[in-house]
XYZ file of C-alpha atoms in Angstrom:
638
model
C 33.859 17.254 13.334
C 33.366 15.267 10.159
C 30.254 13.064 10.077
C 32.393 10.216 8.707
C 35.481 9.022 10.581
C 38.240 6.566 9.769
C 37.873 2.849 10.476
C 37.480 1.715 14.059
C 38.078 -1.693 15.534
C 35.294 -3.304 17.519
C 37.054 -2.439 20.766
C 37.405 1.219 19.740
C 33.783 1.337 18.703
C 32.633 0.011 22.078
C 34.642 2.622 23.974
C 33.509 5.522 21.744
C 29.804 4.682 21.528
C 27.372 6.844 23.470
C 26.894 5.321 26.924
C 23.684 3.604 28.002
C 20.803 5.572 29.486
C 21.574 6.320 33.132
C 21.748 9.240 35.565
C 25.366 9.977 34.680
C 24.588 10.105 30.961
C 21.598 12.382 31.623
C 23.784 14.769 33.633
C 26.213 14.968 30.705
C 23.346 15.608 28.280
C 22.051 18.451 30.478
C 25.526 19.982 30.723
C 26.119 19.614 26.984
C 29.182 17.389 27.484
C 27.705 14.108 26.260
C 29.663 12.776 23.286
C 30.004 9.459 21.513
C 29.158 7.499 18.406
C 25.465 7.333 17.505
C 25.452 5.609 14.117
C 27.973 3.492 12.252
C 28.345 0.820 9.592
C 30.195 -2.474 9.699
C 32.822 -2.999 7.011
C 35.225 -5.796 6.128
C 37.660 -7.463 8.548
C 35.633 -6.768 11.670
C 36.042 -3.003 11.389
C 33.473 -0.224 11.692
C 33.104 3.279 10.337
C 31.388 6.093 12.185
C 28.594 7.928 10.432
C 27.634 10.397 13.167
C 28.239 11.277 16.788
C 25.961 12.646 19.503
C 27.621 16.054 19.340
C 26.988 16.407 15.585
C 24.134 18.630 14.410
C 23.153 16.020 11.823
C 22.847 12.333 12.649
C 23.327 10.211 9.530
C 21.778 6.743 9.509
C 22.715 3.839 7.230
C 20.121 2.785 4.646
C 19.503 -0.421 6.637
C 17.898 1.678 9.415
C 15.230 3.020 7.063
C 12.954 1.305 4.581
C 13.636 0.697 0.906
C 11.368 3.639 0.101
C 13.424 6.205 2.047
C 15.301 8.831 0.075
C 18.713 10.018 1.248
C 17.447 13.050 3.198
C 15.065 10.806 5.157
C 18.052 8.923 6.582
C 19.144 12.014 8.526
C 18.045 13.597 11.787
C 18.975 17.272 11.609
C 19.097 19.498 14.708
C 20.448 22.543 12.848
C 17.133 24.423 12.887
C 17.019 24.354 16.735
C 19.065 27.424 17.664
C 18.603 27.423 21.443
C 21.403 25.276 23.036
C 19.224 23.796 25.807
C 16.413 22.967 23.401
C 18.883 21.261 21.071
C 20.287 19.202 23.968
C 16.739 18.134 24.944
C 15.909 17.178 21.361
C 19.069 15.075 21.094
C 18.405 13.400 24.441
C 14.857 12.456 23.405
C 16.094 11.107 20.074
C 18.868 9.123 21.743
C 16.476 7.724 24.355
C 14.027 6.585 21.682
C 16.811 5.215 19.514
C 18.041 3.052 22.409
C 14.516 1.659 22.724
C 14.631 0.489 19.127
C 12.078 2.868 17.633
C 12.038 3.115 13.846
C 13.793 5.976 12.085
C 10.501 7.226 10.638
C 9.062 7.548 14.160
C 12.163 9.411 15.352
C 11.965 11.789 12.409
C 8.280 12.591 13.066
C 8.965 13.215 16.749
C 11.891 15.517 15.943
C 9.788 17.483 13.460
C 7.111 18.021 16.122
C 9.784 19.145 18.591
C 11.128 21.657 16.069
C 7.629 23.080 15.544
C 7.097 23.434 19.302
C 10.466 25.066 19.910
C 9.862 27.425 16.984
C 6.554 28.470 18.559
C 8.267 28.958 21.919
C 10.957 31.181 20.421
C 8.509 33.263 18.398
C 6.051 33.792 21.258
C 5.654 37.273 22.707
C 4.486 36.002 26.083
C 6.903 36.779 28.876
C 8.126 33.821 30.870
C 7.041 31.315 28.225
C 10.541 29.842 27.874
C 9.598 26.772 29.889
C 7.114 23.914 29.950
C 4.283 24.572 32.397
C 0.549 23.924 32.389
C 0.103 27.602 31.463
C 2.368 27.475 28.406
C 0.915 24.087 27.453
C -2.561 25.619 27.462
C -1.352 28.408 25.184
C 0.185 25.861 22.810
C -3.065 23.859 22.701
C -4.890 27.051 21.690
C -2.276 27.686 18.995
C -2.434 24.120 17.614
C -6.239 24.090 17.569
C -6.170 27.213 15.387
C -3.804 25.718 12.777
C -5.148 25.184 9.260
C -4.153 23.337 6.127
C -5.126 23.528 2.463
C -6.989 20.499 1.124
C -8.653 20.374 -2.286
C -8.063 24.116 -2.639
C -9.963 24.754 0.607
C -8.579 25.990 3.924
C -9.496 23.566 6.712
C -8.399 22.982 10.326
C -5.748 20.302 10.714
C -7.141 16.928 11.770
C -7.483 15.773 15.361
C -4.764 13.167 14.860
C -2.379 15.850 13.560
C -3.172 17.956 16.611
C -2.575 14.959 18.885
C 0.845 14.325 17.295
C 1.805 17.960 17.835
C 0.673 17.964 21.454
C 2.228 14.604 22.282
C 5.574 16.398 21.945
C 4.947 18.128 25.257
C 4.393 14.778 26.959
C 7.646 13.495 25.404
C 9.497 16.497 26.837
C 8.055 15.934 30.292
C 8.736 12.200 30.273
C 12.327 12.348 29.005
C 13.544 15.787 30.110
C 12.143 16.384 33.609
C 15.705 16.996 34.845
C 16.269 19.919 32.438
C 15.556 23.440 33.713
C 13.147 23.997 30.837
C 10.604 21.443 32.120
C 8.690 22.747 35.157
C 5.545 20.615 35.332
C 3.332 18.186 33.432
C 1.555 19.982 30.561
C -1.902 18.668 31.596
C -1.740 16.685 34.897
C -5.253 15.224 34.628
C -5.603 14.957 30.878
C -3.757 13.692 27.772
C -2.616 14.928 24.377
C -5.446 12.968 22.718
C -8.057 14.576 24.939
C -6.587 18.048 24.432
C -6.732 17.489 20.650
C -10.284 16.124 20.719
C -8.960 12.806 19.441
C -11.299 10.721 21.593
C -14.708 9.058 21.487
C -16.475 9.071 18.135
C -13.664 11.028 16.479
C -11.152 8.339 17.445
C -13.452 5.514 16.354
C -14.106 7.206 13.015
C -10.383 7.681 12.460
C -9.722 4.018 13.192
C -12.051 3.056 10.369
C -10.165 2.812 7.114
C -9.881 6.121 5.297
C -7.911 4.676 2.423
C -9.832 4.742 -0.837
C -10.531 1.633 -2.872
C -9.607 2.230 -6.500
C -12.993 2.284 -8.279
C -13.688 -0.167 -11.100
C -14.114 2.594 -13.658
C -10.496 3.580 -12.962
C -9.008 0.189 -12.149
C -10.219 -1.701 -15.222
C -8.803 0.804 -17.781
C -5.564 0.948 -15.768
C -5.298 -2.833 -15.863
C -5.917 -2.893 -19.596
C -3.396 -0.120 -20.268
C -0.626 -1.496 -18.061
C -1.193 -5.087 -19.216
C -0.633 -3.916 -22.800
C 2.852 -2.801 -21.726
C 3.581 -6.107 -20.018
C 2.649 -7.820 -23.295
C 5.194 -5.596 -25.091
C 7.992 -6.232 -22.580
C 10.047 -8.528 -24.840
C 9.769 -6.098 -27.748
C 10.719 -3.021 -25.731
C 13.609 -4.621 -23.851
C 15.031 -6.210 -26.985
C 14.996 -2.790 -28.630
C 16.627 -1.269 -25.532
C 19.410 -3.862 -25.736
C 19.976 -3.084 -29.425
C 20.302 0.618 -28.659
C 22.718 -0.083 -25.807
C 24.852 -2.177 -28.164
C 24.814 0.441 -30.930
C 28.190 2.135 -31.486
C 28.009 5.571 -33.172
C 30.448 6.387 -35.998
C 33.803 7.801 -34.987
C 33.268 11.107 -36.816
C 32.882 12.957 -33.534
C 33.157 12.404 -29.798
C 30.509 15.067 -29.282
C 27.720 13.731 -27.058
C 24.986 15.478 -29.084
C 26.318 13.940 -32.298
C 26.257 10.484 -30.732
C 22.673 10.994 -29.525
C 21.672 12.071 -33.032
C 23.239 8.918 -34.442
C 21.390 6.774 -31.911
C 18.088 8.544 -32.640
C 18.481 7.901 -36.382
C 19.337 4.259 -35.699
C 16.211 3.909 -33.507
C 14.014 5.479 -36.201
C 15.466 3.127 -38.827
C 14.454 0.113 -36.728
C 11.074 1.361 -35.460
C 9.803 4.337 -37.528
C 7.069 5.094 -34.965
C 9.695 6.505 -32.598
C 10.642 10.030 -33.612
C 13.183 10.373 -30.832
C 14.857 8.700 -27.872
C 12.582 10.514 -25.451
C 9.487 8.807 -26.881
C 11.141 5.427 -26.520
C 12.336 6.157 -22.974
C 8.773 7.144 -22.046
C 7.618 3.692 -23.129
C 10.381 2.067 -21.082
C 9.330 4.039 -18.012
C 5.703 3.069 -18.588
C 6.770 -0.579 -18.785
C 8.509 -0.289 -15.406
C 5.558 1.626 -13.918
C 3.163 -1.018 -15.214
C 5.213 -3.694 -13.450
C 5.026 -1.746 -10.189
C 1.273 -1.357 -10.683
C 0.739 -5.124 -10.998
C 2.979 -5.960 -8.048
C 1.074 -3.557 -5.814
C -2.299 -4.720 -7.091
C -1.800 -8.494 -6.956
C 0.159 -8.918 -3.712
C -1.076 -6.366 -1.169
C 2.523 -5.280 -0.500
C 3.445 -1.856 0.817
C 5.559 0.269 -1.505
C 8.786 -0.195 0.492
C 8.254 -3.952 0.317
C 7.897 -3.818 -3.472
C 11.075 -1.737 -3.652
C 12.862 -4.432 -1.633
C 12.221 -7.235 -4.154
C 15.367 -8.860 -5.516
C 16.004 -10.759 -8.720
C 14.375 -14.197 -8.704
C 12.933 -13.671 -5.217
C 9.950 -15.957 -5.612
C 9.117 -19.635 -5.318
C 6.232 -21.899 -6.294
C 4.420 -24.619 -4.373
C 1.832 -27.151 -5.574
C -1.135 -27.798 -3.270
C -4.412 -29.528 -4.077
C -3.837 -29.381 -7.835
C -3.116 -25.649 -7.586
C 0.199 -23.839 -7.911
C 0.814 -21.062 -5.403
C 3.550 -18.484 -5.808
C 5.341 -16.769 -2.931
C 7.334 -13.555 -3.252
C 9.997 -12.787 -0.648
C 11.110 -9.297 0.280
C 12.124 -7.223 3.290
C 9.459 -5.559 5.428
C 10.015 -3.031 8.182
C 6.754 -4.300 9.704
C 8.181 -7.704 10.625
C 10.645 -8.422 13.384
C 12.803 -10.664 11.231
C 12.734 -8.378 8.205
C 12.077 -11.098 5.634
C 8.478 -11.992 4.809
C 6.498 -13.644 2.024
C 3.387 -12.740 0.065
C 1.134 -15.091 -1.876
C 0.806 -13.907 -5.461
C -0.708 -14.976 -8.777
C 1.619 -16.044 -11.558
C 1.482 -12.640 -13.254
C 3.373 -11.130 -10.307
C 6.289 -13.519 -10.837
C 6.267 -12.710 -14.549
C 6.516 -9.047 -13.635
C 9.565 -9.722 -11.442
C 11.227 -11.466 -14.385
C 10.507 -8.438 -16.595
C 11.988 -6.081 -13.994
C 14.990 -8.391 -13.611
C 15.742 -7.978 -17.301
C 14.868 -4.274 -17.164
C 17.376 -3.616 -14.366
C 20.166 -5.808 -15.759
C 22.213 -2.953 -17.335
C 21.838 -0.893 -14.151
C 23.038 -3.840 -12.089
C 26.132 -3.934 -14.320
C 26.799 -0.263 -13.637
C 26.224 -0.823 -9.927
C 28.841 -3.579 -9.852
C 31.303 -1.268 -11.625
C 30.610 1.541 -9.119
C 30.956 -0.926 -6.262
C 34.366 -2.047 -7.528
C 35.545 1.593 -7.697
C 34.207 2.363 -4.224
C 36.073 -0.592 -2.755
C 39.255 0.441 -4.561
C 38.937 3.953 -3.095
C 38.099 2.643 0.418
C 34.790 4.540 0.237
C 33.107 2.304 2.779
C 29.928 4.369 3.055
C 29.337 4.047 -0.686
C 30.225 0.343 -0.539
C 27.649 -0.146 2.210
C 24.992 1.731 0.212
C 25.596 -0.122 -3.051
C 25.727 -3.539 -1.411
C 22.383 -2.757 0.225
C 20.632 -2.241 -3.117
C 22.542 -4.755 -5.260
C 20.383 -7.262 -7.186
C 17.199 -5.306 -6.565
C 14.852 -5.126 -9.537
C 13.791 -1.487 -9.145
C 17.100 0.265 -9.664
C 17.251 3.680 -11.303
C 19.691 6.446 -12.231
C 19.629 9.644 -10.164
C 20.471 12.554 -12.541
C 20.586 14.989 -9.619
C 23.138 12.872 -7.767
C 25.924 12.523 -10.349
C 23.922 9.826 -12.202
C 24.490 7.385 -9.362
C 22.577 4.098 -9.160
C 19.875 3.946 -6.515
C 16.454 2.494 -5.810
C 13.361 4.289 -6.979
C 11.832 6.359 -4.199
C 8.275 6.032 -2.919
C 7.900 9.798 -3.433
C 8.652 9.395 -7.128
C 6.272 6.443 -7.462
C 3.301 7.857 -5.531
C 3.874 11.506 -6.394
C 4.708 11.164 -10.090
C 4.734 7.735 -11.723
C 1.388 6.328 -10.517
C -0.538 9.575 -11.203
C 1.043 9.534 -14.659
C -0.596 6.155 -15.304
C -3.964 7.794 -14.630
C -3.050 10.560 -17.066
C -2.489 7.897 -19.715
C -6.134 6.775 -19.437
C -7.471 10.360 -19.096
C -8.502 9.845 -15.485
C -8.202 12.475 -12.757
C -8.153 9.828 -9.993
C -5.414 10.630 -7.462
C -3.697 7.228 -7.565
C -1.152 6.449 -4.838
C 0.648 3.353 -3.588
C -1.252 2.924 -0.311
C -4.599 2.550 -2.134
C -3.536 -0.778 -3.623
C -3.370 -2.646 -0.306
C -7.004 -1.883 0.547
C -8.070 -2.549 -3.050
C -6.289 -5.900 -2.921
C -8.062 -6.872 0.307
C -11.388 -5.753 -1.121
C -10.930 -7.919 -4.208
C -10.004 -10.914 -2.058
C -13.196 -10.392 -0.039
C -15.248 -10.274 -3.227
C -13.460 -13.346 -4.525
C -14.285 -15.362 -1.435
C -17.902 -14.229 -1.710
C -18.115 -15.432 -5.292
C -17.608 -12.147 -7.148
C -14.270 -11.980 -8.946
C -15.303 -8.670 -10.501
C -13.257 -7.669 -13.550
C -9.939 -9.423 -12.942
C -10.854 -13.054 -12.399
C -8.128 -14.418 -14.688
C -5.416 -12.866 -12.542
C -7.127 -13.325 -9.178
C -8.123 -16.964 -9.484
C -6.108 -18.036 -6.427
C -7.823 -15.520 -4.181
C -10.058 -17.839 -2.238
C -10.635 -19.118 1.262
C -7.702 -21.440 0.574
C -5.422 -18.440 0.268
C -6.790 -16.895 3.453
C -6.141 -20.159 5.255
C -2.563 -20.152 4.003
C -2.118 -16.678 5.455
C -3.588 -17.789 8.756
C -1.215 -20.709 9.273
C 2.046 -19.474 7.751
C 4.025 -17.294 10.153
C 6.298 -15.973 7.406
C 3.354 -14.315 5.642
C 2.224 -10.770 6.324
C -0.024 -10.993 9.403
C -1.310 -7.422 9.028
C -2.402 -8.145 5.480
C -4.263 -11.237 6.706
C -6.112 -9.052 9.218
C -6.932 -6.592 6.435
C -8.320 -9.442 4.304
C -10.572 -10.623 7.128
C -11.697 -7.067 7.914
C -12.680 -6.401 4.291
C -14.483 -9.746 4.116
C -16.378 -8.949 7.310
C -17.371 -5.496 6.017
C -18.557 -6.966 2.713
C -20.567 -9.680 4.484
C -22.180 -7.073 6.743
C -23.195 -4.977 3.726
C -24.693 -8.028 1.999
C -26.726 -8.883 5.094
C -27.878 -5.298 5.581
C -29.088 -5.279 1.971
C -30.961 -8.577 2.411
C -33.015 -7.033 5.224
C -33.683 -3.845 3.245
C -37.362 -3.543 2.296
C -36.405 -2.247 -1.146
C -34.168 -5.243 -1.926
C -36.099 -7.969 -3.808
C -34.942 -11.455 -2.820
C -36.048 -14.985 -3.579
C -34.972 -18.493 -2.587
C -35.913 -21.055 0.039
C -37.213 -20.911 3.600
C -34.436 -18.582 4.771
C -35.421 -15.978 2.134
C -39.086 -16.216 3.143
C -38.178 -15.799 6.820
C -36.008 -12.734 6.123
C -38.889 -11.097 4.235
C -41.203 -11.777 7.166
C -38.747 -10.366 9.707
C -37.963 -7.165 7.803
C -41.685 -6.329 7.496
C -42.493 -6.984 11.189
C -43.019 -3.521 12.709
C -43.595 -4.932 16.195
C -40.264 -6.756 16.043
C -38.536 -3.527 15.038
C -40.048 -1.791 18.067
C -38.730 -4.569 20.310
C -35.155 -3.984 19.131
C -35.517 -0.194 19.074
C -34.542 0.286 15.432
C -34.332 -1.598 12.138
C -30.510 -1.423 12.286
C -30.400 -3.166 15.675
C -32.894 -5.778 14.525
C -30.793 -6.521 11.429
C -27.651 -6.872 13.544
C -29.385 -9.278 15.910
C -30.728 -11.512 13.150
C -27.886 -11.352 10.642
C -25.107 -12.077 13.149
C -26.136 -15.736 13.294
C -26.489 -16.175 9.527
C -23.411 -17.597 7.782
C -23.140 -16.596 4.157
C -21.217 -18.142 1.302
C -21.469 -17.609 -2.449
C -22.630 -20.281 -4.864
C -21.981 -18.024 -7.846
C -25.690 -17.580 -8.658
C -26.870 -16.934 -5.098
C -26.038 -17.182 -1.389
C -25.894 -20.307 0.753
C -26.568 -19.901 4.497
C -25.961 -23.517 5.451
C -23.441 -24.017 8.273
C -21.924 -26.955 6.402
C -20.751 -26.877 2.818
C -23.733 -27.206 0.493
C -23.243 -28.516 -3.042
C -26.792 -28.516 -4.359
C -26.124 -25.436 -6.511
C -29.782 -24.343 -6.344
C -30.004 -21.284 -4.071
C -33.310 -20.344 -5.743
C -35.054 -23.411 -4.293
C -32.845 -24.762 -1.465
C -34.096 -24.064 2.066
C -30.787 -22.352 2.871
C -30.557 -20.417 -0.406
C -31.054 -16.727 -1.201
C -30.834 -14.876 -4.513
C -30.725 -11.072 -4.665
C -30.120 -8.342 -7.240
C -26.353 -8.884 -7.108
C -26.962 -12.097 -9.037
C -29.099 -10.621 -11.830
C -26.282 -10.678 -14.452
C -25.744 -14.403 -13.889
C -29.437 -15.265 -14.230
C -29.775 -13.093 -17.320
C -26.780 -14.918 -18.794
C -28.404 -18.278 -18.003
C -31.627 -17.111 -19.652
C -29.717 -16.170 -22.823
C -28.098 -19.613 -22.874
C -31.477 -21.334 -22.575
C -32.960 -19.162 -25.348
C -30.133 -20.127 -27.688
C -30.410 -23.818 -26.799
C -34.150 -23.762 -27.412
C -33.600 -22.900 -31.096
C -31.211 -25.791 -31.733
C -32.817 -28.516 -33.836
C -30.524 -31.394 -32.864
C -31.062 -31.736 -29.100
C -34.106 -34.037 -29.220
C -37.288 -33.952 -27.172
C -35.522 -34.718 -23.874
C -33.087 -31.887 -24.516
C -35.889 -29.454 -25.334
C -37.737 -30.489 -22.180
C -34.625 -29.794 -20.059
C -34.191 -26.410 -21.736
C -37.810 -25.471 -21.106
C -37.392 -26.313 -17.419
C -34.243 -24.209 -17.342
C -36.115 -21.332 -18.991
C -38.931 -21.625 -16.477
C -36.431 -21.583 -13.591
C -34.661 -18.459 -14.893
C -37.927 -16.635 -15.590
C -39.212 -17.438 -12.081
C -36.088 -16.045 -10.386
C -35.891 -12.969 -12.601
C -39.568 -12.183 -12.044
C -39.118 -12.540 -8.275
C -36.287 -10.023 -8.484
C -38.559 -7.486 -10.158
C -37.516 -8.008 -13.776
C -39.972 -7.686 -16.667
C -38.959 -10.997 -18.252
C -40.846 -10.524 -21.535
C -39.215 -7.111 -22.027
C -35.828 -8.658 -21.250
C -36.408 -11.385 -23.849
C -37.338 -8.807 -26.493
C -34.184 -6.821 -25.706
C -32.040 -9.985 -25.893
C -33.566 -10.929 -29.247
C -33.033 -7.407 -30.569
C -29.398 -7.402 -29.462
C -28.709 -10.758 -31.032
C -30.561 -9.837 -34.225
C -28.294 -6.802 -34.597
C -25.323 -9.068 -33.910
C -26.432 -11.434 -36.661
C -27.859 -14.257 -34.515
C -31.597 -14.364 -34.031
C -32.348 -16.458 -30.955
């Protein structure tokens, strides 16, 4: 039977859909007589078109059932590889049962893949009587799964406990959904679980729950930002040149495609001699698009499928407390309603405008293809094109008759983002999921007074932004939790460092008390270990950045003197700021137009800086000599 049928009315659809889950339906599934529509799309005039039926070996899902990052093959559930008829019926019944419960397509696909692997093992096993699910066969499968290996960083390693647990959970799925089939005889492990069988418990489980996603290191992130920002700055130039090339009409001497390309290449070279060919120019266009994706991922905390779902002009601005906040709207598979918003700096909205212009010619082609599809009553193609219309990350698929589609996450993470690292001669394995954790980490640093290298673009990342996430239901709740988690982890590290004997600190009474506590051996014995003592003391200490130190006051403190305030602490994290202040005072001291009062204020400032720097273990006189030497080389003797 064809996977695509003619139009159905709503009444016909209702009568031909697979029935609800009940004993009668299960009996039909066991007998292999269950039929009916599984997936369909709605078209004009209240009509529907079938995409796949229960009896088909491939279930085709509309793009709306996946995420924007799914490629075409990921919208299918294929049962072709399951040769045994009963096993195929069980697989379809499990998929149908989960589909009726509203599980996501990605979850269904992972479950089906695990089922295929289990059935393949069953069919290839030499053990007699293994063609059924029993505690005996389950034990054999556990042994098999525990022996599986994978190649990681050119080394052969066992698969992870979570991978084992996913494989073994398949047996529990079979027992739960297919107890009525002859294949299922008994629970695979009556007094255990797939997690326990895989060793995915206790410390292993807790370790896995901690974030494994890498934060992009500064030595990679800063050059990437500089490189990609240079392309954003060239956006007008590149897109204007693209438009000129699109408008260029080759001479009529030949209709040969190669001749026309040669003409276009010569025209390009006549305008911009630096481009020797169209390929060089296209590479710059791709890098412009990739740079836009980079900045959207970095400055919003979006997942890749959410970035791919952004439409033209899908942002708004809002003024609050003399600040302008920008909100980007897109579709997320993680929200019940689908639509969600992300707070973003202005550069993210500028990037959307660049991508809007970038995708404009492709949108024109899409509208032309959509018109043809409607004229030919190709409702599946109409549904697909309407689903991606007005998106800013459109592309041409050469392997699919040059059709218009969205970029895929596989292309972005597997090819385009790593290529950005190649451009800066970095071997960092850059991928889309690293940006979300990096974003949260930068927000945490921002709230703790350290904007690191990107302060111009991250100026709105403050406690104000976190509060907006907390009280706006349309914003990404999971991202808010990630922000708080990163902030908590950063605060814990700061506090651990403050109680470290090797960390020089200075400040008011709180700094003196911390130094006393961390050197009290009897107190350490009372708590059992230094780590436990630190946890006990630091848990009650609030911490907030003043820029040049920490404030531990419960209420907002505006004295700005953490080096002398009772609630203030200064540690080695703040050395660059105090060195900078010392340089300023040294320069001011050599001005001859500030008067006696001015010189007196500068001398006090110098004394303050020297006192803090000395307390932090700095040889101040050596630092002054180095500063003078640097400035003398630079032409300014301070």
